[in-house]
Coordinates of C-alpha atoms in Angstrom, one line a residue:
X1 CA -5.3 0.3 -2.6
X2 CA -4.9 -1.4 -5.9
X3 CA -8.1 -3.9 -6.6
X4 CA -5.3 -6.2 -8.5
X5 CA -3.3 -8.3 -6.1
X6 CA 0.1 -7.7 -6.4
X7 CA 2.3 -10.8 -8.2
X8 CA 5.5 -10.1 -7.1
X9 CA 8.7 -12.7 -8.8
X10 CA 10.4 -13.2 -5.4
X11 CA 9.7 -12.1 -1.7
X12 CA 12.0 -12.7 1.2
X13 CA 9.7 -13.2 4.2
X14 CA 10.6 -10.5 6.5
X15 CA 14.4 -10.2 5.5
X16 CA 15.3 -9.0 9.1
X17 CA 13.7 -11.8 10.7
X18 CA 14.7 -14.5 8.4
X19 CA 18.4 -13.4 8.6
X20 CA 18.9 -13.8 11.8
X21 CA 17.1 -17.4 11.6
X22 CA 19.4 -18.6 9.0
X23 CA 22.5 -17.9 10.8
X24 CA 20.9 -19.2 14.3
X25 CA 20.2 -22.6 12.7
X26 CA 23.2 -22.9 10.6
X27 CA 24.9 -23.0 13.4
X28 CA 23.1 -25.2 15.4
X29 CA 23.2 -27.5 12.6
X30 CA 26.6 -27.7 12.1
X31 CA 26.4 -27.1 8.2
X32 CA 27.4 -25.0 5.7
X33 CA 24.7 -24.4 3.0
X34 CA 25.1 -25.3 -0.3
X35 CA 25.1 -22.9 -2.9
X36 CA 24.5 -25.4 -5.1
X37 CA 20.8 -25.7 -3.4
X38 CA 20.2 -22.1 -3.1
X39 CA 17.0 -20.6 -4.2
X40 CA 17.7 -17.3 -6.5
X41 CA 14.1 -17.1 -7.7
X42 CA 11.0 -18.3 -6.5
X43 CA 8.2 -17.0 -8.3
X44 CA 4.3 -18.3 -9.1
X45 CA 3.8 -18.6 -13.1
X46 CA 0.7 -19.7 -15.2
X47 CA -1.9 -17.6 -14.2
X48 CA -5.2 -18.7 -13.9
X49 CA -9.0 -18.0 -13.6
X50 CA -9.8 -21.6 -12.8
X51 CA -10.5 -21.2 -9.0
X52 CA -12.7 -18.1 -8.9
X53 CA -12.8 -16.8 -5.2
X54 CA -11.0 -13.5 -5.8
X55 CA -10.5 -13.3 -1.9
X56 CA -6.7 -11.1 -2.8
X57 CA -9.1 -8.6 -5.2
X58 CA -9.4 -10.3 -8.1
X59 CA -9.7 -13.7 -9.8
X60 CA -6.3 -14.5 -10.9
X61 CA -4.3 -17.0 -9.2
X62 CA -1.4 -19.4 -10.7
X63 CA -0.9 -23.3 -11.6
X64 CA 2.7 -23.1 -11.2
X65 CA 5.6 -22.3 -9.3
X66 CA 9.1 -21.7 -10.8
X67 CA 12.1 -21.9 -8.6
X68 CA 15.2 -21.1 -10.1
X69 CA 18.3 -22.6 -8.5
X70 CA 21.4 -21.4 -9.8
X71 CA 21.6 -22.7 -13.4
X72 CA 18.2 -25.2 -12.7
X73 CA 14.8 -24.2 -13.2
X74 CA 12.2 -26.9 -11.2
X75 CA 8.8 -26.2 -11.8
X76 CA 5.9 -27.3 -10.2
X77 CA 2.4 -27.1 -11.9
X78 CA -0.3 -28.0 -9.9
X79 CA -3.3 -30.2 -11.1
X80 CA -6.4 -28.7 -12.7
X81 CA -8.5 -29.0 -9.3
X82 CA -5.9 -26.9 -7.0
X83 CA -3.9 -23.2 -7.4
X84 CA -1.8 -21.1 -5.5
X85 CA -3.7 -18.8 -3.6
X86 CA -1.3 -16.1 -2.7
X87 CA 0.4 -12.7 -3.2
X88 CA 3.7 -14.5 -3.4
X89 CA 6.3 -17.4 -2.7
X90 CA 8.0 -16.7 0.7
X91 CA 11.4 -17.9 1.7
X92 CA 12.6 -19.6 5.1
X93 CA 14.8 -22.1 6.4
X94 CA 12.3 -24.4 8.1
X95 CA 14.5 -27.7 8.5
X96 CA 17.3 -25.4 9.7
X97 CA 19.6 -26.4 7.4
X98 CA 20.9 -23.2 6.8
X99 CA 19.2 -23.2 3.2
X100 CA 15.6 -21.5 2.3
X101 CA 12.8 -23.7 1.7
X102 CA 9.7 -22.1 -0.3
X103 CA 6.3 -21.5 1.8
X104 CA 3.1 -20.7 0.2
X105 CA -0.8 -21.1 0.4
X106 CA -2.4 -23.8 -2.0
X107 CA -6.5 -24.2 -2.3
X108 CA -8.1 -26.9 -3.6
X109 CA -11.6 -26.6 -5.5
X110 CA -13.6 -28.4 -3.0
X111 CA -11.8 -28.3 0.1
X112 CA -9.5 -24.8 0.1
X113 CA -6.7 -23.6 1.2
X114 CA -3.9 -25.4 3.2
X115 CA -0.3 -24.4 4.0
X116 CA 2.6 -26.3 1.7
X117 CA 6.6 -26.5 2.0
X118 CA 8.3 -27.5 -1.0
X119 CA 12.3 -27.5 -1.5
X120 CA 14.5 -26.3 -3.6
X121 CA 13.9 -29.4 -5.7
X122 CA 10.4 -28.5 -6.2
X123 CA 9.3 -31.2 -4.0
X124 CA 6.5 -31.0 -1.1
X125 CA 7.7 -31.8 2.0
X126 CA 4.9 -31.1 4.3
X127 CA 1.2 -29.1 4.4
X128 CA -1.2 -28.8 6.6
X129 CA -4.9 -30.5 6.1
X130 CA -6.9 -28.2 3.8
X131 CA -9.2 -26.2 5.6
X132 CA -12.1 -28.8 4.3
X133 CA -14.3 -26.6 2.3
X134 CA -14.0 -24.5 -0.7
X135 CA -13.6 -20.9 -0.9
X136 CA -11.7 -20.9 2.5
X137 CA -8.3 -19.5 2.9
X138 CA -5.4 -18.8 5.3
X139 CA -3.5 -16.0 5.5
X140 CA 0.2 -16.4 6.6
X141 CA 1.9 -14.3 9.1
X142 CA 5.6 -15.8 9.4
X143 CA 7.6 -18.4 10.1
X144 CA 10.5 -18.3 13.2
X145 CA 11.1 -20.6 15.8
X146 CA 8.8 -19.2 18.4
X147 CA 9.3 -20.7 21.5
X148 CA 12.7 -21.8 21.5
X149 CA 12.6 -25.1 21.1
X150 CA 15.2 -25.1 18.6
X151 CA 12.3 -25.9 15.6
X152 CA 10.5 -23.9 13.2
X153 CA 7.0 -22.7 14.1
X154 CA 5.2 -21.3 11.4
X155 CA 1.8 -18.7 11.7
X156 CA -1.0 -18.7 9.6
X157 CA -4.3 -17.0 10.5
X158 CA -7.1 -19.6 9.5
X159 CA -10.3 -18.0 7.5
X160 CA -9.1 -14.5 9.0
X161 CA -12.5 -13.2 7.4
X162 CA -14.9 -15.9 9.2
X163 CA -13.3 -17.9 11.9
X164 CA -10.5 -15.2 13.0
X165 CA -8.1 -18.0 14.5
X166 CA -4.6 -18.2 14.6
X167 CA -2.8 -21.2 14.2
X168 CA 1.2 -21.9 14.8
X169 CA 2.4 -25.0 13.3
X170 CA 5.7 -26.3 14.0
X171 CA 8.1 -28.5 11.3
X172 CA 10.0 -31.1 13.0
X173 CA 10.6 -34.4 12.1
X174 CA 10.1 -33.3 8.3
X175 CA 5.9 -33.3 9.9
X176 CA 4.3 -30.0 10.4
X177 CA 2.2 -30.4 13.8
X178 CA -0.2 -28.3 14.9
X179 CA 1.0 -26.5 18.4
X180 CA -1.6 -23.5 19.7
X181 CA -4.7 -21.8 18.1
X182 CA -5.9 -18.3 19.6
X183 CA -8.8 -16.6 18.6
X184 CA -10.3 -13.8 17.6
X185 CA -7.3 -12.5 15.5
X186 CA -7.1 -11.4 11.9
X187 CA -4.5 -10.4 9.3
X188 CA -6.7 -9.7 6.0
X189 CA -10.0 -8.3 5.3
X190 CA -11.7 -9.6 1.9
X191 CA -10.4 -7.9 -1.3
X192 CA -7.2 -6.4 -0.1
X193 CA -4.3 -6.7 -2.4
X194 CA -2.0 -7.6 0.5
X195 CA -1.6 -9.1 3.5
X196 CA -0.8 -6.9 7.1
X197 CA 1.3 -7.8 10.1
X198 CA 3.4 -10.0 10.3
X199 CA 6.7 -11.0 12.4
X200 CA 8.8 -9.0 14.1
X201 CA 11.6 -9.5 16.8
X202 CA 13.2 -6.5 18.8
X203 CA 14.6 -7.6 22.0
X204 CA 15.7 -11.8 21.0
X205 CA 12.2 -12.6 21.5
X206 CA 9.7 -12.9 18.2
X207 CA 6.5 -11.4 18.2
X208 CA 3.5 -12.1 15.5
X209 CA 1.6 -9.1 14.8
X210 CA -1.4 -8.8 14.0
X211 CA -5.2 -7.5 14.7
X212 CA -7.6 -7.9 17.0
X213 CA -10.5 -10.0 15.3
X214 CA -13.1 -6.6 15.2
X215 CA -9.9 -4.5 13.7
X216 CA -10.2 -2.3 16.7
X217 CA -6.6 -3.1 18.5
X218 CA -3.1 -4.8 17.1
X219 CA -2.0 -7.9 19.2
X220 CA 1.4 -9.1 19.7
X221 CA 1.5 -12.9 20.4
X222 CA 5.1 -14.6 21.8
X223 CA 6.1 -16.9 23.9
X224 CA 7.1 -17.0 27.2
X225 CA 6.0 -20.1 29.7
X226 CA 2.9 -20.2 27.7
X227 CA 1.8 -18.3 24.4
X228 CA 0.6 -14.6 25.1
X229 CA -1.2 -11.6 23.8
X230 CA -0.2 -8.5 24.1
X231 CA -1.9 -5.2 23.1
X232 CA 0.2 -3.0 21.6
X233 CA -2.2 0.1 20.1
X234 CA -5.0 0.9 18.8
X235 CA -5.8 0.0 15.1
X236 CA -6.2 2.7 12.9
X237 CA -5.3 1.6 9.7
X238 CA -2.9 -0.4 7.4
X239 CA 0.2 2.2 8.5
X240 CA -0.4 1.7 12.3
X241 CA 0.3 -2.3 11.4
X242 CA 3.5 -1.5 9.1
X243 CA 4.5 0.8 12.5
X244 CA 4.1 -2.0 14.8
X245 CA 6.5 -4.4 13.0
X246 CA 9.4 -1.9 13.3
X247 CA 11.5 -1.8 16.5

């Protein structure tokens, strides 16, 4: 694989997936989006060497994030002591509003990564605690709602090189609240240029897939009375992942 992590300018988060959410909630919420608040671009800018980890293969991340919506450009450029930490802005309808919100993972210098939501303003409107110490990340795996509750659960696998744990948020409220952590499941070794699993949903149920925390196995985790694993195959590589998320 390329040792330079990929910057990509925008990156629907699993288009499949995310399609099907929009249209759920839209209709659940009885609105029409706006086009007047849709995101066309999201996209981090300003690259930086300033927070020197390199966890994604090198030392580059980025101070800002552009968002284009229609005509407007918002920007948001963090402060000298925090970066985004990530391949690339992802795209969901968290507040089921039928319009995308932006997801992405931000560190800080002393106390790392967390989770943040920001709108198509360019405003946050919800993160997670930072994981509390520096040079510690998250790795995101997707973002559905994943127990049918009608709210938006979003995955992230916390320090999927050192503590292995998976931990599914869920947005309601305009709060994120923690809901279930499993262990001893990863998504991301240290240098790779991308990040594997991810969300899938085949039969109206949605599945997070990812790998066992020794890379031996991939896991499926849903819902059904209770969160569940599920093991699916053996792991023998970043293809037998890519396989798993297809129906």
């Amino acid at each position: 694989m390329h040792s330079k992590a990929p910057r990509q300018p925008e990156r629907l988060w699993h288009r499949r997936a995310r399609g099907a959410l929009l249209a759920l909630f839209s209709g659940l919420a009885g609105v029409s989006p706006s086009i007047a608040d849709t995101i066309t671009i999201a996209r981090f800018i300003e690259p930086t060497t300033r927070y020197a980890h390199g966890v994604l293969g090198d030392n580059i991340e980025y101070g800002a994030l552009e968002l284009t919506v229609n005509d407007e450009v918002f920007t948001v450029r963090l402060p000298p002591d925090r970066v985004f930490e990530d391949l690339a802005p992802r795209l969901a309808d968290v507040d089921a509003d039928g319009k995308s919100e932006v997801i992405v993972v931000e560190s800080h210098n002393q106390t790392g990564a967390q989770l943040a939501i920001y709108n198509s303003r360019g405003e946050k409107i919800a993160a997670t605690p930072h994981i509390g110490t520096r040079y510690r990340w998250l790795a995101p795996v997707g973002a559905a709602d994943l127990d049918g509750d009608g709210n938006v659960e979003i995955a992230y696998v916390d320090r999927p090189h050192l503590a292995k744990t998976l931990r599914i948020w869920r947005f309601a409220d305009g709060e994120l609240t923690e809901i279930a952590s499993l262990p001893n499941l990863t998504n991301h070794r240290i240098g790779e240029d991308y990040i594997s699993g991810g969300l899938r949903n085949c039969s109206g149920t949605p599945e997070l897939i990812l790998a066992s925390g020794n890379w031996k196995r991939i896991v499926s985790v849903s819902y059904e009375n209770g969160w569940a694993e599920t093991d699916l195959a053996p792991f023998t590589g970043p293809k037998s992942l890519k396989r798993a998320l297809t129906c």
